[in-house]
Amino acid sequence: MHNRTIQIQLGVGALLASGFLLLVAIPNWVSSPSNVPNIILSPLFWPNTLAGLTGLVGLGLLLTSIRSPKLNTAAVPDVDDRAAAYVRLFAMAVIMGLTMFALPRLGMVWTSMLAFASVAFLIRTSHPVAALISAVVMPLVLYIFFAHVAGVAIPQGVFVRLP
């Protein structure tokens, strides 16, 4: 498949997923009390935000695919080495399993750091320094926001506790 075709398919899929979430899933399956004092703390805020961002990404993919040139070359196979792809898939499953095992022991922040870095190196990111910085900074920033600004308890580990 060509990049243009993949972008169109992903864009349409993202728009359909966003529409389903906004019109069916969130209104029917996410309950929220009517007296939430802060909109950010509402159980509806983040699902709606993520669904809206998914729709924007889908729209962006469609718009960029329209602007990209049409290629008449033969299709290139998706994967060069299927065995390596299955090894990466198995490694991803191991990372997910270890993440679930580590969450109650290390806490959400430290486990997120390790999982983010592990996945970044599993997919062989072209920006390893940025991936490591993001793996450390993003969980800490989210912890600071939710624990100290929003007042939401973040699960802490047995070994190390954050202030």
PDB file of C-alpha atoms in Angstrom:
ATOM      1  CA  MET A   1       0.000   0.000   0.000  1.00  0.00           C
ATOM      2  CA  HIS A   2       1.042   3.552  -0.570  1.00  0.00           C
ATOM      3  CA  ASN A   3       1.383   6.170   2.133  1.00  0.00           C
ATOM      4  CA  ARG A   4      -1.521   8.096   0.636  1.00  0.00           C
ATOM      5  CA  THR A   5      -3.843   5.087   0.828  1.00  0.00           C
ATOM      6  CA  ILE A   6      -2.764   4.315   4.373  1.00  0.00           C
ATOM      7  CA  GLN A   7      -3.352   7.944   5.413  1.00  0.00           C
ATOM      8  CA  ILE A   8      -6.828   7.928   3.888  1.00  0.00           C
ATOM      9  CA  GLN A   9      -7.733   4.670   5.623  1.00  0.00           C
ATOM     10  CA  LEU A  10      -6.365   5.828   8.964  1.00  0.00           C
ATOM     11  CA  GLY A  11      -8.069   9.219   8.613  1.00  0.00           C
ATOM     12  CA  VAL A  12     -11.447   7.680   7.852  1.00  0.00           C
ATOM     13  CA  GLY A  13     -10.978   5.178  10.687  1.00  0.00           C
ATOM     14  CA  ALA A  14     -10.074   7.943  13.144  1.00  0.00           C
ATOM     15  CA  LEU A  15     -13.097  10.011  12.095  1.00  0.00           C
ATOM     16  CA  LEU A  16     -15.409   7.003  12.454  1.00  0.00           C
ATOM     17  CA  ALA A  17     -13.935   6.142  15.869  1.00  0.00           C
ATOM     18  CA  SER A  18     -14.287   9.761  16.982  1.00  0.00           C
ATOM     19  CA  GLY A  19     -17.881   9.926  15.786  1.00  0.00           C
ATOM     20  CA  PHE A  20     -18.736   6.656  17.546  1.00  0.00           C
ATOM     21  CA  LEU A  21     -17.156   7.838  20.780  1.00  0.00           C
ATOM     22  CA  LEU A  22     -18.788  11.280  20.715  1.00  0.00           C
ATOM     23  CA  LEU A  23     -22.251  10.177  19.557  1.00  0.00           C
ATOM     24  CA  VAL A  24     -22.690   6.713  21.073  1.00  0.00           C
ATOM     25  CA  ALA A  25     -20.096   5.479  23.551  1.00  0.00           C
ATOM     26  CA  ILE A  26     -19.477   8.492  25.783  1.00  0.00           C
ATOM     27  CA  PRO A  27     -23.115   9.639  26.132  1.00  0.00           C
ATOM     28  CA  ASN A  28     -24.366   6.097  26.812  1.00  0.00           C
ATOM     29  CA  TRP A  29     -21.579   4.532  28.879  1.00  0.00           C
ATOM     30  CA  VAL A  30     -19.795   7.331  30.759  1.00  0.00           C
ATOM     31  CA  SER A  31     -21.767   8.613  33.706  1.00  0.00           C
ATOM     32  CA  SER A  32     -21.120  11.938  35.329  1.00  0.00           C
ATOM     33  CA  PRO A  33     -22.690  13.710  38.281  1.00  0.00           C
ATOM     34  CA  SER A  34     -24.342  17.000  37.452  1.00  0.00           C
ATOM     35  CA  ASN A  35     -22.674  18.953  40.254  1.00  0.00           C
ATOM     36  CA  VAL A  36     -18.973  18.634  39.341  1.00  0.00           C
ATOM     37  CA  PRO A  37     -17.395  21.967  40.393  1.00  0.00           C
ATOM     38  CA  ASN A  38     -14.454  21.862  37.971  1.00  0.00           C
ATOM     39  CA  ILE A  39     -14.965  20.794  34.353  1.00  0.00           C
ATOM     40  CA  ILE A  40     -11.512  19.206  34.191  1.00  0.00           C
ATOM     41  CA  LEU A  41     -12.483  16.844  37.004  1.00  0.00           C
ATOM     42  CA  SER A  42     -15.672  15.750  35.218  1.00  0.00           C
ATOM     43  CA  PRO A  43     -15.613  12.122  34.029  1.00  0.00           C
ATOM     44  CA  LEU A  44     -16.836  13.367  30.639  1.00  0.00           C
ATOM     45  CA  PHE A  45     -14.069  15.898  29.998  1.00  0.00           C
ATOM     46  CA  TRP A  46     -11.125  13.683  29.095  1.00  0.00           C
ATOM     47  CA  PRO A  47     -13.045  11.125  26.995  1.00  0.00           C
ATOM     48  CA  ASN A  48     -14.613  13.979  25.024  1.00  0.00           C
ATOM     49  CA  THR A  49     -11.235  15.685  24.663  1.00  0.00           C
ATOM     50  CA  LEU A  50      -9.557  12.522  23.410  1.00  0.00           C
ATOM     51  CA  ALA A  51     -12.426  11.768  21.021  1.00  0.00           C
ATOM     52  CA  GLY A  52     -12.261  15.315  19.654  1.00  0.00           C
ATOM     53  CA  LEU A  53      -8.492  15.106  19.209  1.00  0.00           C
ATOM     54  CA  THR A  54      -8.918  11.759  17.441  1.00  0.00           C
ATOM     55  CA  GLY A  55     -11.310  13.448  15.044  1.00  0.00           C
ATOM     56  CA  LEU A  56      -8.859  16.294  14.439  1.00  0.00           C
ATOM     57  CA  VAL A  57      -6.042  13.832  13.738  1.00  0.00           C
ATOM     58  CA  GLY A  58      -8.300  11.948  11.308  1.00  0.00           C
ATOM     59  CA  LEU A  59      -9.208  15.177   9.558  1.00  0.00           C
ATOM     60  CA  GLY A  60      -5.528  16.132   9.395  1.00  0.00           C
ATOM     61  CA  LEU A  61      -4.644  12.758   7.871  1.00  0.00           C
ATOM     62  CA  LEU A  62      -7.334  13.162   5.232  1.00  0.00           C
ATOM     63  CA  LEU A  63      -6.231  16.701   4.376  1.00  0.00           C
ATOM     64  CA  THR A  64      -2.567  15.738   4.067  1.00  0.00           C
ATOM     65  CA  SER A  65      -3.440  12.711   1.958  1.00  0.00           C
ATOM     66  CA  ILE A  66      -5.323  14.950  -0.474  1.00  0.00           C
ATOM     67  CA  ARG A  67      -2.260  17.167  -0.857  1.00  0.00           C
ATOM     68  CA  SER A  68       0.190  14.261  -1.283  1.00  0.00           C
ATOM     69  CA  PRO A  69       1.020  13.146  -4.833  1.00  0.00           C
ATOM     70  CA  LYS A  70      -0.611  10.100  -6.363  1.00  0.00           C
ATOM     71  CA  LEU A  71       1.930   7.406  -7.081  1.00  0.00           C
ATOM     72  CA  ASN A  72       1.468   4.760  -9.763  1.00  0.00           C
ATOM     73  CA  THR A  73       4.302   2.535  -8.603  1.00  0.00           C
ATOM     74  CA  ALA A  74       3.850  -1.070  -7.524  1.00  0.00           C
ATOM     75  CA  ALA A  75       2.830  -1.724  -3.955  1.00  0.00           C
ATOM     76  CA  VAL A  76       5.640  -2.249  -1.475  1.00  0.00           C
ATOM     77  CA  PRO A  77       5.229  -5.060   1.070  1.00  0.00           C
ATOM     78  CA  ASP A  78       4.307  -3.816   4.541  1.00  0.00           C
ATOM     79  CA  VAL A  79       6.860  -5.898   6.425  1.00  0.00           C
ATOM     80  CA  ASP A  80      10.279  -6.981   5.212  1.00  0.00           C
ATOM     81  CA  ASP A  81      10.861  -9.611   7.869  1.00  0.00           C
ATOM     82  CA  ARG A  82       7.755 -11.254   9.291  1.00  0.00           C
ATOM     83  CA  ALA A  83       9.708 -13.176  11.929  1.00  0.00           C
ATOM     84  CA  ALA A  84      11.137  -9.935  13.336  1.00  0.00           C
ATOM     85  CA  ALA A  85       7.644  -8.425  13.314  1.00  0.00           C
ATOM     86  CA  TYR A  86       6.297 -11.317  15.390  1.00  0.00           C
ATOM     87  CA  VAL A  87       9.221 -11.022  17.803  1.00  0.00           C
ATOM     88  CA  ARG A  88       8.424  -7.312  18.277  1.00  0.00           C
ATOM     89  CA  LEU A  89       4.741  -8.174  18.763  1.00  0.00           C
ATOM     90  CA  PHE A  90       5.669 -10.739  21.417  1.00  0.00           C
ATOM     91  CA  ALA A  91       8.039  -8.228  23.049  1.00  0.00           C
ATOM     92  CA  MET A  92       5.195  -5.682  23.151  1.00  0.00           C
ATOM     93  CA  ALA A  93       2.970  -8.258  24.875  1.00  0.00           C
ATOM     94  CA  VAL A  94       5.757  -8.907  27.410  1.00  0.00           C
ATOM     95  CA  ILE A  95       6.116  -5.161  28.060  1.00  0.00           C
ATOM     96  CA  MET A  96       2.360  -4.887  28.641  1.00  0.00           C
ATOM     97  CA  GLY A  97       2.391  -7.850  31.011  1.00  0.00           C
ATOM     98  CA  LEU A  98       5.347  -6.479  32.942  1.00  0.00           C
ATOM     99  CA  THR A  99       3.624  -3.100  33.117  1.00  0.00           C
ATOM    100  CA  MET A 100       0.575  -4.655  34.751  1.00  0.00           C
ATOM    101  CA  PHE A 101       2.837  -6.591  37.126  1.00  0.00           C
ATOM    102  CA  ALA A 102       4.887  -3.507  38.030  1.00  0.00           C
ATOM    103  CA  LEU A 103       2.023  -1.037  38.557  1.00  0.00           C
ATOM    104  CA  PRO A 104       1.150  -2.032  42.142  1.00  0.00           C
ATOM    105  CA  ARG A 105       4.795  -2.466  43.084  1.00  0.00           C
ATOM    106  CA  LEU A 106       6.469   0.588  41.529  1.00  0.00           C
ATOM    107  CA  GLY A 107       3.474   2.902  41.191  1.00  0.00           C
ATOM    108  CA  MET A 108       1.987   4.513  38.149  1.00  0.00           C
ATOM    109  CA  VAL A 109       4.646   7.185  37.593  1.00  0.00           C
ATOM    110  CA  TRP A 110       7.738   4.972  37.671  1.00  0.00           C
ATOM    111  CA  THR A 111       6.039   2.171  35.723  1.00  0.00           C
ATOM    112  CA  SER A 112       4.923   4.649  33.055  1.00  0.00           C
ATOM    113  CA  MET A 113       8.476   5.886  32.683  1.00  0.00           C
ATOM    114  CA  LEU A 114       9.827   2.379  32.191  1.00  0.00           C
ATOM    115  CA  ALA A 115       7.021   1.324  29.846  1.00  0.00           C
ATOM    116  CA  PHE A 116       7.360   4.457  27.688  1.00  0.00           C
ATOM    117  CA  ALA A 117      11.111   4.029  27.355  1.00  0.00           C
ATOM    118  CA  SER A 118      10.787   0.298  26.651  1.00  0.00           C
ATOM    119  CA  VAL A 119       8.255   0.818  23.880  1.00  0.00           C
ATOM    120  CA  ALA A 120      10.280   3.670  22.384  1.00  0.00           C
ATOM    121  CA  PHE A 121      13.336   1.448  22.079  1.00  0.00           C
ATOM    122  CA  LEU A 122      11.278  -1.534  20.931  1.00  0.00           C
ATOM    123  CA  ILE A 123       9.981   0.417  17.955  1.00  0.00           C
ATOM    124  CA  ARG A 124      13.509   1.749  17.338  1.00  0.00           C
ATOM    125  CA  THR A 125      12.675   5.416  17.548  1.00  0.00           C
ATOM    126  CA  SER A 126      14.760   7.767  15.469  1.00  0.00           C
ATOM    127  CA  HIS A 127      14.828  10.216  18.396  1.00  0.00           C
ATOM    128  CA  PRO A 128      16.091   8.234  21.422  1.00  0.00           C
ATOM    129  CA  VAL A 129      17.112  11.277  23.464  1.00  0.00           C
ATOM    130  CA  ALA A 130      13.701  12.909  23.045  1.00  0.00           C
ATOM    131  CA  ALA A 131      12.047   9.590  23.894  1.00  0.00           C
ATOM    132  CA  LEU A 132      14.017   9.272  27.127  1.00  0.00           C
ATOM    133  CA  ILE A 133      13.328  12.866  28.101  1.00  0.00           C
ATOM    134  CA  SER A 134       9.622  12.371  27.387  1.00  0.00           C
ATOM    135  CA  ALA A 135       9.612   9.068  29.271  1.00  0.00           C
ATOM    136  CA  VAL A 136      10.826  10.857  32.407  1.00  0.00           C
ATOM    137  CA  VAL A 137       9.225  14.301  32.106  1.00  0.00           C
ATOM    138  CA  MET A 138       5.675  13.456  30.974  1.00  0.00           C
ATOM    139  CA  PRO A 139       4.781  11.088  33.845  1.00  0.00           C
ATOM    140  CA  LEU A 140       6.250  13.555  36.350  1.00  0.00           C
ATOM    141  CA  VAL A 141       4.352  16.520  34.885  1.00  0.00           C
ATOM    142  CA  LEU A 142       1.117  14.525  34.821  1.00  0.00           C
ATOM    143  CA  TYR A 143       1.709  13.400  38.407  1.00  0.00           C
ATOM    144  CA  ILE A 144       2.303  16.982  39.537  1.00  0.00           C
ATOM    145  CA  PHE A 145      -0.842  18.175  37.775  1.00  0.00           C
ATOM    146  CA  PHE A 146      -3.175  15.438  38.973  1.00  0.00           C
ATOM    147  CA  ALA A 147      -1.779  15.014  42.497  1.00  0.00           C
ATOM    148  CA  HIS A 148      -1.111  18.643  43.390  1.00  0.00           C
ATOM    149  CA  VAL A 149      -3.371  20.743  41.144  1.00  0.00           C
ATOM    150  CA  ALA A 150      -6.424  18.551  40.546  1.00  0.00           C
ATOM    151  CA  GLY A 151      -6.181  16.761  43.898  1.00  0.00           C
ATOM    152  CA  VAL A 152      -6.518  13.281  42.385  1.00  0.00           C
ATOM    153  CA  ALA A 153      -4.675  10.454  44.121  1.00  0.00           C
ATOM    154  CA  ILE A 154      -2.160   8.757  41.835  1.00  0.00           C
ATOM    155  CA  PRO A 155      -1.271   5.166  42.774  1.00  0.00           C
ATOM    156  CA  GLN A 156       2.109   5.061  44.497  1.00  0.00           C
ATOM    157  CA  GLY A 157       4.403   2.087  44.655  1.00  0.00           C
ATOM    158  CA  VAL A 158       5.640   0.051  47.570  1.00  0.00           C
ATOM    159  CA  PHE A 159       9.315   0.968  47.141  1.00  0.00           C
ATOM    160  CA  VAL A 160       9.385   4.667  46.209  1.00  0.00           C
ATOM    161  CA  ARG A 161       6.798   7.334  46.991  1.00  0.00           C
ATOM    162  CA  LEU A 162       6.589  10.737  45.373  1.00  0.00           C
ATOM    163  CA  PRO A 163       5.754  13.817  47.442  1.00  0.00           C
TER     164      PRO A 163
END
